[in-house]
Amino acid sequence: MSADSSPLLEVKGLTKSFPGVLALRGVSLHLKKGEVLSLIGENGAGKSTLMKILAGVQPADSGEYLIEGGPVNFQNVRDAMNRGIALIHQELNLASNLDLAANIFLGREPNKKGIIQENEIREDATKYLQRVGLDLPTETITGTLPIGKQQLVEIAKALSCDARVLIMDEPTSSLSQKETETLFEVVKDLRNQGISVIYISHRLGEVIELSDRVTVFRDGENAGDLAKEEINHENMVRLMVGRDLSEFYDRQIHQPGKTVLQAREIISPAYSTIPVSFEVRAGEIVGIAGLVGAGRTELLQTIFGVTPALAGELELDGQSFRPSCPADAINAGIALAPEDRKQHGLVLPMTVRENASLPSLERDQSKGFLNQEAELKISEKAVEQMQIKTPSIEQIARFLSGGNQQKIVLGKWLAMNPKLLMLDEPTRGIDVGAKREIYKLMEKLAGEGMAILFVSSEMEEVLGMADRAYIMHEGKISGELDRNELSEESIMNLATGGEKTAA
Amino acid sequence: MKKNIIGIFALLVVIFVITAIINPKFLNAYNMQNLIKWSSLYAVMSIGVAMVIITGGIDLSIGSVVGLVAVVLAFCLKIHGLDPWVSIGITLGLSLLIGLVHGLLVTKAGIQPFVVTLCGLLVYRSIGRWITDNQSVGPVPLEGDKGYVNLEEILGLDFIFSGKIPLGDSFNLPTPFIFLVVLGIAGAVFLRKTIWGRYLYALGNNEDGAKYSGINTDNMKIIAYVLCSFCAGLAGLLFAFELDSVQPAQTGEFYELYAIAAAVLGGCSLRGGEGSILGVVIAAAVIRLIYNSINMVGISTHLEFGILGMVILFGVIGDEVLKKTMAKKQLSAR
Amino acid sequence: MKKNIIGIFALLVVIFVITAIINPKFLNAYNMQNLIKWSSLYAVMSIGVAMVIITGGIDLSIGSVVGLVAVVLAFCLKIHGLDPWVSIGITLGLSLLIGLVHGLLVTKAGIQPFVVTLCGLLVYRSIGRWITDNQSVGPVPLEGDKGYVNLEEILGLDFIFSGKIPLGDSFNLPTPFIFLVVLGIAGAVFLRKTIWGRYLYALGNNEDGAKYSGINTDNMKIIAYVLCSFCAGLAGLLFAFELDSVQPAQTGEFYELYAIAAAVLGGCSLRGGEGSILGVVIAAAVIRLIYNSINMVGISTHLEFGILGMVILFGVIGDEVLKKTMAKKQLSAR
Amino acid sequence: SGGQQTDDSNASKKIDDSTTFAYVTNGVDPFWDLCAAGVRIAEEELGITCEVLMPPKGVVDQKRMMETLLAKGIDGIAVSPIDAENQTPFLNEVAKNTILITQDADAPMSDRLVYIGANNYKAGRALGKLVKDAIPEGGEVMLFVGRLEQLNARQRRQGVIDELLDRPAQELADVKYDPVDATNLTTEGSKYVILDTRTDNFDKAKAKSNAEDAMTKYKDLKCMVGLFAYNSPSCIDAIKEADKLGSIKLCGFDEQDALLQAITDGHAYGTISQLPWEYGYESIIMLKDIYEGKMPENQYVEKTFAAVTKENVAEFWAKKKEMAELGKSK
Ligand SMILES: Nc1ncnc2c1ncn2[C@@H]1O[C@H](COP(=O)(O)OP(=O)(O)OP(=O)(O)O)[C@@H](O)[C@H]1O
Ligand SMILES: Nc1ncnc2c1ncn2[C@@H]1O[C@H](COP(=O)(O)OP(=O)(O)OP(=O)(O)O)[C@@H](O)[C@H]1O
Ligand SMILES: [Mg+2]
Ligand SMILES: [Mg+2]
């Protein structure tokens, strides 16, 4: 690979609009053979939109798209694939009813007159699965795998395309540390083979580790490029948000108050033999760390009444408490900002106002009628307090960026004044600016005496935010670490099934 | 939402005007009053099914519920001579019970609404035929019937459900219209002004999202099915008194399709989360208007179905086009 | 998938055995051959609708397509005296065209399948009545008909579509069974062994995912609708020759519900992405078996619908329970 | 509102080309298109306009169509009420606004002026006689019908039963019916057993499989009787396919081509035809007479029916073809 060779792929002045949104306003980007280009930017900056255009998923409104200097005009995904461009989408796009082999070769099945060559597929699929570190039979039905593993299947699928350009849109957002490392090996390997990679992530550490070059987007426009030697945290953040961000994790330690949530030997349905005990106190921020699939989400859902506990005791503020549905938990003073924002957190086709007020409608009702005044107040307060960037409270939630959507979720729970706020991956897929605001909010709420329990797969986040952390491994709590015991090694050790070492 | 209503309202006006031009007799008071009456009867059913469609469900059984309720009513009033108000209570109670069963099967047993109500369609029709031995019955008793002693009261009911209130010289207001107005306003208030209405829209758009916000989605769905069956039951009473004759195998046949067509034409999305009472009521009126126009203009009755089908199809296509244009305009306006 | 088939197969066996015990005449060759014949006719339709259901769509129009194709066939063969094979071509071509229109409306115009095919249901029925002036017609010409000159060839067709092939002493194999076997195997191979079948399952489960994998989902959906209408068209031919008489207003009425019921009972999920030909065929046989059993056991025909409805409902509930138990077992096995 | 004529105020009126009459059926059926032929003949003859309306879905559509006719100011309606007993109040409302007569089925309690109709009980008995001729030695008989909720179906069925069991003739006004699910009906000394009556809800496939199932269930079945037009062709098919032509006789009702062909071929014994075109013709003529002030002496005009067997089938069929051609909708 030579630095001065003409770009393999290049776009100039691309624009794209959606009903109600101008997603790209004349962006440019180029990619050379065998380089890893990272694309970063705040939520809604237009990264995914551009990638979809590159991969033929959707057409641009205007602008130039060149491959090896020649203009292309992809009508569909297949056209792009034929030119060697493969995209791993931000959202999972597997058919959950098909097996792994079928998914990996979906749309490209080796066939004779339409009859699928099963044996060939299975052999090849095994090869690609091993390459991403998945040692599973190819007959496994995809839907039975945890999300993280499915993400790896997506990557195996992209690898199987034998692409010249591989685009990865936040591939690690649901991968564990170990899986992430496997992925990095794969990416580096690809680079060595002369394959170009476009890598999108909000985790700047990953970007630093992987990239040969970084392109930054802001509000659908180019905000700048960084050459390999310029890539560092400060530079990236400055280009993304337009200013410096100091002090990311701004924690003050408060004296924790009385116990808010006490869990004694509760058993969640996903791990029907493993009892779990823990507590959260007022004014305390407690983290739950662990590898993806360790059962953390399940645990929060059990406390929230989504999947009621099979056994064990829960106490909230000293009162025994047995939620059988989220409504019970909410009435008792618990809130959950779920991991899957689009599916569980919000009603996307409804407005900011309707979303923000949804849990408080029942409290504020008068004889069943909506209290429209209260509704307005709640949503306006949420927008103001959380600094939600929205044209109005009547905007449809779907049209907001991920970070702003997450802020609506937080806003709607704050209106309920919960005793315990549970956050599942509160900053997944959220840009640095918004991230910092969420951290600030957590800190403020804890200062006001709220108990906060959060799940995170980002080591940094747990280290930065938690007063205390529980580490989970395969459904059980394998250890508890105080703030001064928290370190990358101690967490990893417990998360992978090791014993707690004396601090 | 409002754009939808404009579209369907325009359709109503266009068909109305064209028919009036071709046959001015269309406009006479008697015809108008019939048109209002039939529109009201079908709109009552359609309001119910709209509730279920808003939750993302479907109810294929309403035609059979109309039939069964009408049969049971006639059975109670005429054949068994039960107290008229008790009979009304029994029939409406029956329809509530049916809705409850649907709701429970959909939510607690997790069976798809299409399947549950398809089975309902078959079963209720069968029960209706079985208890009457498939003989026509009517709600109003004749001499010799057990219910004849209650004749006066039953005629009172008959007036309530299918009477005509003189307004001015030649125009009589059919009482079903009053039912429609009351039900329509109640329905619209329920959907737009109460928390439960909001919950229905929310769960229709995203059931999980609604559940995680503390809404008891199961209960809300059950309520929707109960309301739907209740509307069908009420329509059953209205039809029974209007027709004075119930044929167990036929009364209500295909009505589910009319009601669903009206809901869809009126702006409900079968994916859930969308729709308004006003739109549905106007659409129900459009469907009845089409029938009336076909007869008025003198088109072969063999073509009725076809014309109805084409109007629904083009109505929905037009709506789709309208929505897309609106969205584009919105963008360029920014 | 296989568990589903076990459930429905068990149901088939149970009803079979019970009926045989109550009335041993049920088992005689003549009855078996009738059972096979009717099951085949309905199964042919159901296979088609299963394809559409696997994509997550629905087709409510098949009953009307059966009726229209039967009418057009009789029209061509008998009244206009067209060449018999040309007539077959025209009718099957018509059904393909109908499927194509459905597919285009669903994919390109973005209208929901329920709406498109509901309109189809109304329109095709209407056309059938209109072109025949609602006269019963039959495919086999009588003396004086224009088509009488082709009588011999038409009788040949009649044999192909509704003949009986003697096997042994008393048993005759109805030719529709051969159609079913060929269609069933072709369908199963298509769904399970070819890329297109896989695409149907994939897009039924996750349309975007399939699209992002380079599958032309629109074309695949169109193919599903075309296949569905084609099966309905073939069923129309089979019914026309089997019944030798077509009533434009009635032939095929409600068949969409039977076909959908068979598909659901046979393991298709209306959410798409699930289902197998074998399951659907067995389920279609179960439905016909229920009808036959009711006659054999001598239950009032009024109750047929009800019994059918209950069997479907409990079949689906049983299936649901089975799935949950399986899932639990799997979990505890981890 | 509605038509302005009443039967006494228009004694001097004459029909002209602005006069419109309507012929309303009880459903959609080929039978009615044959009736329409008669309407067309009368229309031509009188130089007026007639509408033929076929309500597809029962009472609701019938009511709606008649209301629309009133709104259009129709001069007279001949209707076949679907549920005579309970539709009476509505029929009275119609009768108040225009000339109303019933045909095919009566609504005796209503204010309709005249009823033109076959005596279905008698027709049933005539059909019973055909059965007796077909199997003089006696045997098991099975009845097939679309729906038994229709009065004419019940009357017809009862006529057949009574004739076969040699019961005394009943008055049409109050026929006593055997229960609809009665099986193995017979009387002492009678040679005939009526095994069962199966209904099919107008589904032809069902009609045919009913016939097949009957043959499976009853080994000694001697004769099938189709009470509705499409029942007998279905039975013939089933009999033919079971190779029982000749050993199981068939008697039908009405005049579908397939049945007439079977009679020609000797596969069916005979049928009773109500000569539907006469219904249409006579109804319109009756409306005209009343419109012009000529009330018939009797409120009940009994329509004739004809037994068609091998002897007269050719001639009958020719007539039917001619009528079918005429009956095509305009
Ligand atoms: N199909 C669509 N319809 C409407 N708006 C859309 C659509 N897809 C994207 N958008 C909007 O376009 C803008 C750019 O979105 P895009 O997904 O490209 O952002 P992103 O940079 O990938 O953000 P993130 O980091 O959150 O993934 C956003 O405002 C988004 O809401
Ligand atoms: N609805 C479900 N059905 C079957 N298995 C499930 C379900 N939900 C979770 N699981 C399984 O339970 C295990 C724990 O999942 P959970 O989502 O709680 O993990 P987690 O530690 O929160 O991971 P993540 O960070 O991805 O949320 C996983 O193996 C997952 O596959
Ligand atoms: Mg993105
Ligand atoms: Mg009344």
Short mmCIF file of C-alpha atoms in Angstrom, two decimals, chain D residues 171-293:
data_model
loop_
_atom_site.label_atom_id
_atom_site.label_comp_id
_atom_site.label_asym_id
_atom_site.label_seq_id
_atom_site.Cartn_x
_atom_site.Cartn_y
_atom_site.Cartn_z
CA GLU D 171 -102.83 -26.73 4.37
CA LEU D 172 -100.03 -24.43 3.26
CA ALA D 173 -100.95 -21.88 5.91
CA ASP D 174 -100.14 -24.18 8.81
CA VAL D 175 -97.94 -27.01 7.82
CA LYS D 176 -96.70 -29.15 10.71
CA TYR D 177 -93.00 -29.77 10.29
CA ASP D 178 -90.90 -32.70 11.29
CA PRO D 179 -87.85 -31.56 13.25
CA VAL D 180 -85.03 -30.45 10.98
CA ASP D 181 -82.62 -33.00 12.40
CA ALA D 182 -85.10 -35.88 12.31
CA THR D 183 -83.50 -39.07 11.04
CA ASN D 184 -84.94 -42.35 9.81
CA LEU D 185 -88.44 -40.98 9.34
CA THR D 186 -90.96 -43.59 8.37
CA THR D 187 -94.44 -44.81 9.25
CA GLU D 188 -95.83 -48.25 9.70
CA GLY D 189 -96.54 -49.86 6.43
CA SER D 190 -94.67 -47.28 4.42
CA LYS D 191 -92.10 -48.57 1.98
CA TYR D 192 -90.03 -45.42 2.34
CA VAL D 193 -87.56 -44.24 4.96
CA ILE D 194 -86.29 -40.68 4.96
CA LEU D 195 -82.85 -41.10 6.42
CA ASP D 196 -81.71 -37.54 7.02
CA THR D 197 -81.66 -33.98 5.67
CA ARG D 198 -78.19 -32.49 5.19
CA THR D 199 -77.56 -28.79 4.68
CA ASP D 200 -74.59 -27.15 3.01
CA ASN D 201 -75.06 -23.41 3.36
CA PHE D 202 -74.89 -22.94 -0.41
CA ASP D 203 -71.35 -24.29 -0.62
CA LYS D 204 -71.31 -26.54 -3.67
CA ALA D 205 -68.25 -28.42 -2.61
CA LYS D 206 -69.98 -29.11 0.66
CA ALA D 207 -73.11 -30.20 -1.18
CA LYS D 208 -71.15 -32.74 -3.13
CA SER D 209 -69.26 -34.09 -0.17
CA ASN D 210 -72.54 -34.37 1.72
CA ALA D 211 -73.80 -36.63 -1.05
CA GLU D 212 -70.61 -38.65 -0.97
CA ASP D 213 -70.74 -39.03 2.77
CA ALA D 214 -74.33 -40.18 2.54
CA MET D 215 -73.30 -42.96 0.17
CA THR D 216 -70.55 -44.01 2.51
CA LYS D 217 -72.80 -44.04 5.49
CA TYR D 218 -75.88 -45.68 3.97
CA LYS D 219 -75.28 -48.79 1.94
CA ASP D 220 -78.93 -49.25 0.97
CA LEU D 221 -79.59 -45.70 -0.10
CA LYS D 222 -82.07 -45.83 -3.00
CA CYS D 223 -82.82 -42.27 -3.88
CA MET D 224 -81.39 -38.82 -3.36
CA VAL D 225 -83.55 -35.75 -3.43
CA GLY D 226 -82.07 -32.32 -4.05
CA LEU D 227 -84.35 -29.60 -2.79
CA PHE D 228 -82.37 -26.66 -4.09
CA ALA D 229 -81.30 -26.14 -7.66
CA TYR D 230 -77.64 -26.97 -7.23
CA ASN D 231 -78.19 -29.94 -4.94
CA SER D 232 -79.17 -32.41 -7.62
CA PRO D 233 -76.23 -31.76 -9.97
CA SER D 234 -73.95 -32.26 -6.98
CA CYS D 235 -75.68 -35.54 -6.19
CA ILE D 236 -75.43 -36.71 -9.79
CA ASP D 237 -71.71 -36.05 -9.80
CA ALA D 238 -71.26 -37.94 -6.59
CA ILE D 239 -73.38 -40.85 -7.77
CA LYS D 240 -71.59 -41.01 -11.08
CA GLU D 241 -68.21 -41.04 -9.42
CA ALA D 242 -69.26 -43.73 -7.00
CA ASP D 243 -70.37 -45.81 -9.99
CA LYS D 244 -73.87 -46.03 -8.65
CA LEU D 245 -75.73 -44.59 -11.61
CA GLY D 246 -78.91 -46.51 -11.83
CA SER D 247 -78.69 -48.08 -8.41
CA ILE D 248 -79.25 -44.74 -6.70
CA LYS D 249 -82.00 -42.68 -8.24
CA LEU D 250 -82.20 -38.94 -8.15
CA CYS D 251 -85.00 -36.45 -8.13
CA GLY D 252 -84.37 -32.75 -8.11
CA PHE D 253 -85.89 -29.35 -8.04
CA ASP D 254 -85.54 -26.46 -10.45
CA GLU D 255 -83.78 -26.60 -13.74
CA GLN D 256 -80.00 -26.46 -13.76
CA ASP D 257 -78.52 -27.62 -17.05
CA ALA D 258 -76.61 -30.45 -15.45
CA LEU D 259 -79.82 -31.86 -14.01
CA LEU D 260 -81.63 -31.55 -17.31
CA GLN D 261 -78.75 -33.31 -19.00
CA ALA D 262 -78.91 -36.08 -16.42
CA ILE D 263 -82.59 -36.47 -17.02
CA THR D 264 -81.93 -36.63 -20.76
CA ASP D 265 -79.27 -39.28 -20.16
CA GLY D 266 -81.48 -41.20 -17.80
CA HIS D 267 -79.18 -40.58 -14.85
CA ALA D 268 -81.78 -38.65 -12.96
CA TYR D 269 -85.43 -39.42 -12.82
CA GLY D 270 -87.00 -36.01 -12.95
CA THR D 271 -87.39 -32.55 -11.53
CA ILE D 272 -90.02 -30.07 -10.54
CA SER D 273 -89.67 -26.71 -12.25
CA GLN D 274 -91.41 -23.61 -11.01
CA LEU D 275 -91.12 -22.08 -14.48
CA PRO D 276 -89.31 -19.08 -13.03
CA TRP D 277 -89.75 -16.81 -16.02
CA GLU D 278 -93.47 -16.93 -15.38
CA TYR D 279 -92.80 -15.50 -11.94
CA GLY D 280 -91.09 -12.51 -13.41
CA TYR D 281 -93.60 -11.99 -16.16
CA GLU D 282 -96.68 -12.44 -14.05
CA SER D 283 -95.33 -10.23 -11.30
CA ILE D 284 -94.82 -7.29 -13.60
CA ILE D 285 -98.17 -7.78 -15.32
CA MET D 286 -99.79 -7.95 -11.92
CA LEU D 287 -98.12 -4.69 -10.89
CA LYS D 288 -99.32 -3.08 -14.09
CA ASP D 289 -102.87 -4.26 -13.53
CA ILE D 290 -102.92 -2.95 -10.00
CA TYR D 291 -101.34 0.31 -11.11
CA GLU D 292 -104.13 0.70 -13.61
CA GLY D 293 -106.69 -0.08 -10.98
#
